[in-house]
mmCIF file with all atom_site columns, C-alpha atoms in Angstrom:
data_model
loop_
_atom_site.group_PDB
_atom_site.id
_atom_site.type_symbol
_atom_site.label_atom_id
_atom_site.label_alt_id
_atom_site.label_comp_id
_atom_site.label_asym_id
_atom_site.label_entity_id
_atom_site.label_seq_id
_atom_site.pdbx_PDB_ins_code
_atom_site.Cartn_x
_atom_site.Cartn_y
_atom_site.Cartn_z
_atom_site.occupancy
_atom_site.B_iso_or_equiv
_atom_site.pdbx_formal_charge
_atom_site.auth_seq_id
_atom_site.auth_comp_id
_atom_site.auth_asym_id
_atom_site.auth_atom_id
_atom_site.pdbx_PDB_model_num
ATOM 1   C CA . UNK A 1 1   ? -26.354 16.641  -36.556 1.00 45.00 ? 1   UNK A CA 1
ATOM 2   C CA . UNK A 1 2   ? -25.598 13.491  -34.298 1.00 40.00 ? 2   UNK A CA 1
ATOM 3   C CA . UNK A 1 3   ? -28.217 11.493  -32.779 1.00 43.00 ? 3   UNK A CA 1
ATOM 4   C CA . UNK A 1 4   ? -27.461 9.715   -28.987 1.00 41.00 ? 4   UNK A CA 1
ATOM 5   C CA . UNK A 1 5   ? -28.658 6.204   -28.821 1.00 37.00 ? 5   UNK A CA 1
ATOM 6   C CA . UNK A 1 6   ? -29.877 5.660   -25.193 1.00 39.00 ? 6   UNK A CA 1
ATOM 7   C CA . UNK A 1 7   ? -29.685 1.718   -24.589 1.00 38.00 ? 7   UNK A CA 1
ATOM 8   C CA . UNK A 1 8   ? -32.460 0.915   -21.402 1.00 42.00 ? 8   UNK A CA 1
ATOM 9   C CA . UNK A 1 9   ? -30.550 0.716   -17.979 1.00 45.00 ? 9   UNK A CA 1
ATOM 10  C CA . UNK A 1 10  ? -27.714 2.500   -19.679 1.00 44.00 ? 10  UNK A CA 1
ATOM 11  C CA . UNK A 1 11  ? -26.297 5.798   -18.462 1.00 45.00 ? 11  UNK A CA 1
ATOM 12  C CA . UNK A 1 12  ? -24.763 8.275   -21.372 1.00 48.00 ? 12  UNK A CA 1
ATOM 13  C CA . UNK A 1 13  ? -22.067 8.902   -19.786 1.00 54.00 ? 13  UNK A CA 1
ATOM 14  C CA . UNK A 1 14  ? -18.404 7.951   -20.434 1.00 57.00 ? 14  UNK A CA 1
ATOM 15  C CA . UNK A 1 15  ? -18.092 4.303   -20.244 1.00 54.00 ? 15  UNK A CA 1
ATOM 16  C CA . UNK A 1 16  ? -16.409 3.117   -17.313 1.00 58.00 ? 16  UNK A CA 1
ATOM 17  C CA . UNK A 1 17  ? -12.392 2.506   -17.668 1.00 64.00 ? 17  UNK A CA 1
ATOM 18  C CA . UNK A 1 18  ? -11.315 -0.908  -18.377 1.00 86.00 ? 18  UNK A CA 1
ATOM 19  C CA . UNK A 1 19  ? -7.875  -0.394  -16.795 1.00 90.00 ? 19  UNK A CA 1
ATOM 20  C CA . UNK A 1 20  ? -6.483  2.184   -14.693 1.00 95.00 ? 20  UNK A CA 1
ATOM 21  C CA . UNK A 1 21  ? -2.854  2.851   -13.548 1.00 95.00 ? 21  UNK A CA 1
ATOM 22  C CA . UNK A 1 22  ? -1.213  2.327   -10.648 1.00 97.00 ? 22  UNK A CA 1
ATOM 23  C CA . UNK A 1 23  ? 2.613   3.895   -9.271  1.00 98.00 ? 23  UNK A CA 1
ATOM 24  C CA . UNK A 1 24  ? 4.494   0.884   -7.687  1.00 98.00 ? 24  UNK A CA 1
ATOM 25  C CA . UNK A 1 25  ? 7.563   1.579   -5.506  1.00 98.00 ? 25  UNK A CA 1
ATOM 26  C CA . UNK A 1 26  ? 9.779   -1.603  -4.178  1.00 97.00 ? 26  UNK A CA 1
ATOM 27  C CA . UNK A 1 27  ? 12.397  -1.816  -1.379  1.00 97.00 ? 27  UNK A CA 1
ATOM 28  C CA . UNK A 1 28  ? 15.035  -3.821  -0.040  1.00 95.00 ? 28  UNK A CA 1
ATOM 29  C CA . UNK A 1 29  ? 14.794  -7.289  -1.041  1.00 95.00 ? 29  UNK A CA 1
ATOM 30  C CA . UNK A 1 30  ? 11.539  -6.394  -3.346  1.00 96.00 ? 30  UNK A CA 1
ATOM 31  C CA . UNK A 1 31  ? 13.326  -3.749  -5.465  1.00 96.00 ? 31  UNK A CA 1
ATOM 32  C CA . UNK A 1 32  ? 16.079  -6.841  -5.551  1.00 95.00 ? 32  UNK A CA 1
ATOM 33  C CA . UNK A 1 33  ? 14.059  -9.570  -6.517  1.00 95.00 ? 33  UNK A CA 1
ATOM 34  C CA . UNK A 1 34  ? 12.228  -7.722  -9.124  1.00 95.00 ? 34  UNK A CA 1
ATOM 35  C CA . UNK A 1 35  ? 15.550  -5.792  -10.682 1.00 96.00 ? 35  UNK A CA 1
ATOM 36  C CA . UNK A 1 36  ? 13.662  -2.420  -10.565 1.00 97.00 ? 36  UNK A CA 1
ATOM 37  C CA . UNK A 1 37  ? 12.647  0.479   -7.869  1.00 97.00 ? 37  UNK A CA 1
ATOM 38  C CA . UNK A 1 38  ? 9.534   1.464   -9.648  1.00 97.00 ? 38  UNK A CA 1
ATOM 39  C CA . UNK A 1 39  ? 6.845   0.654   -12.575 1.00 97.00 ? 39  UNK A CA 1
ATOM 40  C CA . UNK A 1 40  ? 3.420   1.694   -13.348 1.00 97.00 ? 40  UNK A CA 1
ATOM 41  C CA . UNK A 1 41  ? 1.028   -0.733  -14.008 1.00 95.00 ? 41  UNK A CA 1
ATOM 42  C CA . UNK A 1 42  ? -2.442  -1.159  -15.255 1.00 95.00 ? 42  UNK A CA 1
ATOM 43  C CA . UNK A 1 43  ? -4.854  -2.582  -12.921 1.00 96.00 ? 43  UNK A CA 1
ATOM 44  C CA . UNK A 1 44  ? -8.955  -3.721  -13.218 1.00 96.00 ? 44  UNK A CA 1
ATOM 45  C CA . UNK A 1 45  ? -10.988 -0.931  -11.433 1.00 96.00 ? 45  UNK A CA 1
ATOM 46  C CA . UNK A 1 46  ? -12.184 -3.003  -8.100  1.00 96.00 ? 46  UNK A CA 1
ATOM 47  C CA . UNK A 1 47  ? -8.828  -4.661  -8.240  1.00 97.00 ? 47  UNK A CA 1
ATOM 48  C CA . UNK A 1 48  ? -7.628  -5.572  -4.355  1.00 98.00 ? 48  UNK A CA 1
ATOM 49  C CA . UNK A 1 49  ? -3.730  -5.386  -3.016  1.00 98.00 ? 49  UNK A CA 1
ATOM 50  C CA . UNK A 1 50  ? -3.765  -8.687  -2.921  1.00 98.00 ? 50  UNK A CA 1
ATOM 51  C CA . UNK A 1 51  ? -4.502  -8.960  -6.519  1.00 97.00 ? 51  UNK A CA 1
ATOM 52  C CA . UNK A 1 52  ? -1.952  -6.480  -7.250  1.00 97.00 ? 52  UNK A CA 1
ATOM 53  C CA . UNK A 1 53  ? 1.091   -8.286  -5.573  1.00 97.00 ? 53  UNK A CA 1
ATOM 54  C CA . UNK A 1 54  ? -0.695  -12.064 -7.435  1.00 96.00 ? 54  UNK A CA 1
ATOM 55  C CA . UNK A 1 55  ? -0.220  -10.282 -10.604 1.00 95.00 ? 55  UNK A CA 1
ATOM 56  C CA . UNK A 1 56  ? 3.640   -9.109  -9.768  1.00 96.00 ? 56  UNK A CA 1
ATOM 57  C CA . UNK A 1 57  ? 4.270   -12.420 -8.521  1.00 96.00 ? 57  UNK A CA 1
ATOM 58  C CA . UNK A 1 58  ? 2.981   -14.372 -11.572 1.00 96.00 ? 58  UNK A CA 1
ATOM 59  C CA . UNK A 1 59  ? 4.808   -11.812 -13.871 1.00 95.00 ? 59  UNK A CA 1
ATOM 60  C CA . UNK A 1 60  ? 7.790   -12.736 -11.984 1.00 94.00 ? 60  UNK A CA 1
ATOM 61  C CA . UNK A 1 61  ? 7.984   -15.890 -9.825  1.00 95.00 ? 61  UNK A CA 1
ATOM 62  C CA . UNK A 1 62  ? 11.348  -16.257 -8.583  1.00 94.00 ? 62  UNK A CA 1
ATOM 63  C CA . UNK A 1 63  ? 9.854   -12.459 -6.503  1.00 96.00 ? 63  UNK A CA 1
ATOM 64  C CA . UNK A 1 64  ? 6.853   -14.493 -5.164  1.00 95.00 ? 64  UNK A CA 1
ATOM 65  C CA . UNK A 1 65  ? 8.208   -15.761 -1.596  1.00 95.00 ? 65  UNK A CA 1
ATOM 66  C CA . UNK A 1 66  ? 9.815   -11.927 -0.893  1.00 96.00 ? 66  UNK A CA 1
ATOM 67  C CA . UNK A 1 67  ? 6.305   -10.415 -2.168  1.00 96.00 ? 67  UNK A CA 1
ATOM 68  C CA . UNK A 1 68  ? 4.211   -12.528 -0.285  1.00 95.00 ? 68  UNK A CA 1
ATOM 69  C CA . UNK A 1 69  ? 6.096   -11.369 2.664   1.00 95.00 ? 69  UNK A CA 1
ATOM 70  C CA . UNK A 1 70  ? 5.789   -8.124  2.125   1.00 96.00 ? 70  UNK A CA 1
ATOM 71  C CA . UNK A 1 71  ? 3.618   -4.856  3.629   1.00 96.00 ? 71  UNK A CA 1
ATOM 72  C CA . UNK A 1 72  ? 1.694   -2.735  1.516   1.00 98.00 ? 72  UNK A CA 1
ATOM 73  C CA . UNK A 1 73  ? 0.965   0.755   1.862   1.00 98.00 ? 73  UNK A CA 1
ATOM 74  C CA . UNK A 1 74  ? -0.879  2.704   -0.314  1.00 98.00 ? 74  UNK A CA 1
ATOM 75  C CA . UNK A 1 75  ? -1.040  6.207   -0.401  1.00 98.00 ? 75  UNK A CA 1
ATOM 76  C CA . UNK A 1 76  ? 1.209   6.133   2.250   1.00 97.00 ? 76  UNK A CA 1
ATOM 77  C CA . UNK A 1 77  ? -1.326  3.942   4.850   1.00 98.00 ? 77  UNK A CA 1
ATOM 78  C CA . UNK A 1 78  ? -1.085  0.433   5.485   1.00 97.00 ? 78  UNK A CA 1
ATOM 79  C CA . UNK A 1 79  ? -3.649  -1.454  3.565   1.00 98.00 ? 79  UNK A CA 1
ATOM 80  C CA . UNK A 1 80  ? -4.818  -5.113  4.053   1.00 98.00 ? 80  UNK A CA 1
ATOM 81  C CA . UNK A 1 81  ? -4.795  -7.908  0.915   1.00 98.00 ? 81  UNK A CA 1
ATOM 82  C CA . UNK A 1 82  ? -8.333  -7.442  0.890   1.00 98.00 ? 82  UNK A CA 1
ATOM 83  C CA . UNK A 1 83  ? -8.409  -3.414  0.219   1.00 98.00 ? 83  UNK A CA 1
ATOM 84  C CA . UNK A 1 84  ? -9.825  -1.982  -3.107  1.00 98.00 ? 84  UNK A CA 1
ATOM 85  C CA . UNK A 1 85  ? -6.567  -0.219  -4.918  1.00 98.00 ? 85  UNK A CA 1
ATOM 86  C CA . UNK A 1 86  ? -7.916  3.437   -6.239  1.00 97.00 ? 86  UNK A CA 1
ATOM 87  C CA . UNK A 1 87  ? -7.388  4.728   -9.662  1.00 95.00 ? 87  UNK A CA 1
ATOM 88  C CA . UNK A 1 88  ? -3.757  6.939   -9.207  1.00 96.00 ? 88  UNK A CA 1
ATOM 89  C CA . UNK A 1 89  ? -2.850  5.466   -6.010  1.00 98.00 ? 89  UNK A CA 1
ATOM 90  C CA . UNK A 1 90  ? 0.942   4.785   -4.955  1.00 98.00 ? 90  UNK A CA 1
ATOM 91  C CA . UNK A 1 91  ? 1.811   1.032   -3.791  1.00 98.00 ? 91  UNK A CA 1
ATOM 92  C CA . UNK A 1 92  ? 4.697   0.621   -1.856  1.00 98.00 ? 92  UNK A CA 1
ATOM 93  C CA . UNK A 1 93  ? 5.993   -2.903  -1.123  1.00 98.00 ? 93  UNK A CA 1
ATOM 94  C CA . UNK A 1 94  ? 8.394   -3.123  2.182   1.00 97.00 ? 94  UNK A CA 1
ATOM 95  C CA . UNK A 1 95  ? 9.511   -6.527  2.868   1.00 94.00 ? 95  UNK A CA 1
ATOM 96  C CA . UNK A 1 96  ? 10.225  -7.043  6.422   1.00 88.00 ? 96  UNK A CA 1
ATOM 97  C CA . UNK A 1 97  ? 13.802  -5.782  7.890   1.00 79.00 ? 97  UNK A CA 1
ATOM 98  C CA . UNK A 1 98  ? 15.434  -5.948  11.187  1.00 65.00 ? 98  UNK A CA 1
ATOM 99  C CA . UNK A 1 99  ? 17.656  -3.174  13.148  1.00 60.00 ? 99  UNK A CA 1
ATOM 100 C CA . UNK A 1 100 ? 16.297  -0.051  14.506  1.00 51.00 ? 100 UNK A CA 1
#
């Protein structure tokens, strides 16, 4: 027989995730300056758009002008730099384009 250990201000649930994934989906001049369509990356929980495209851009920093350009949606909406990425969620980066 187990016994718990119950540390004060501690819940006994599951501890939180360190990480949690993300599906990323470039475009255009995105999907060119990175040399890929799609990845999966692992993200803080709490971790903003904006934090998302730093991280791209550091991994890859010939990319940053294009993905600072670019517009975010995820899960399909337009999000702001400062929005909270959830767990599971789908970024996609569109840099801008003309024609109609």
């Amino acid at each position: 027989m187990t016994q718990e250990t119950t540390v004060p201000g501690r819940s006994t649930d599951a501890a939180p995730a360190l990480e949690q994934t993300v599906a990323l989906r470039y475009f255009a001049a995105a999907r060119a300056a990175l040399g890929r369509s799609e990845e999966t990356l692992a993200v803080p929980p709490g971790a903003t758009v904006a934090d998302v495209v730093a991280r791209l851009a550091a991994a890859s920093p010939a990319a940053g002008p294009v993905l600072a350009r670019c517009s975010v949606l995820v899960d399909g909406r337009r999000a702001a730099p400062s929005d909270v990425v959830p767990a599971g969620a789908s970024l996609d980066l569109l840099p801008p384009f003309a024609g109609g």
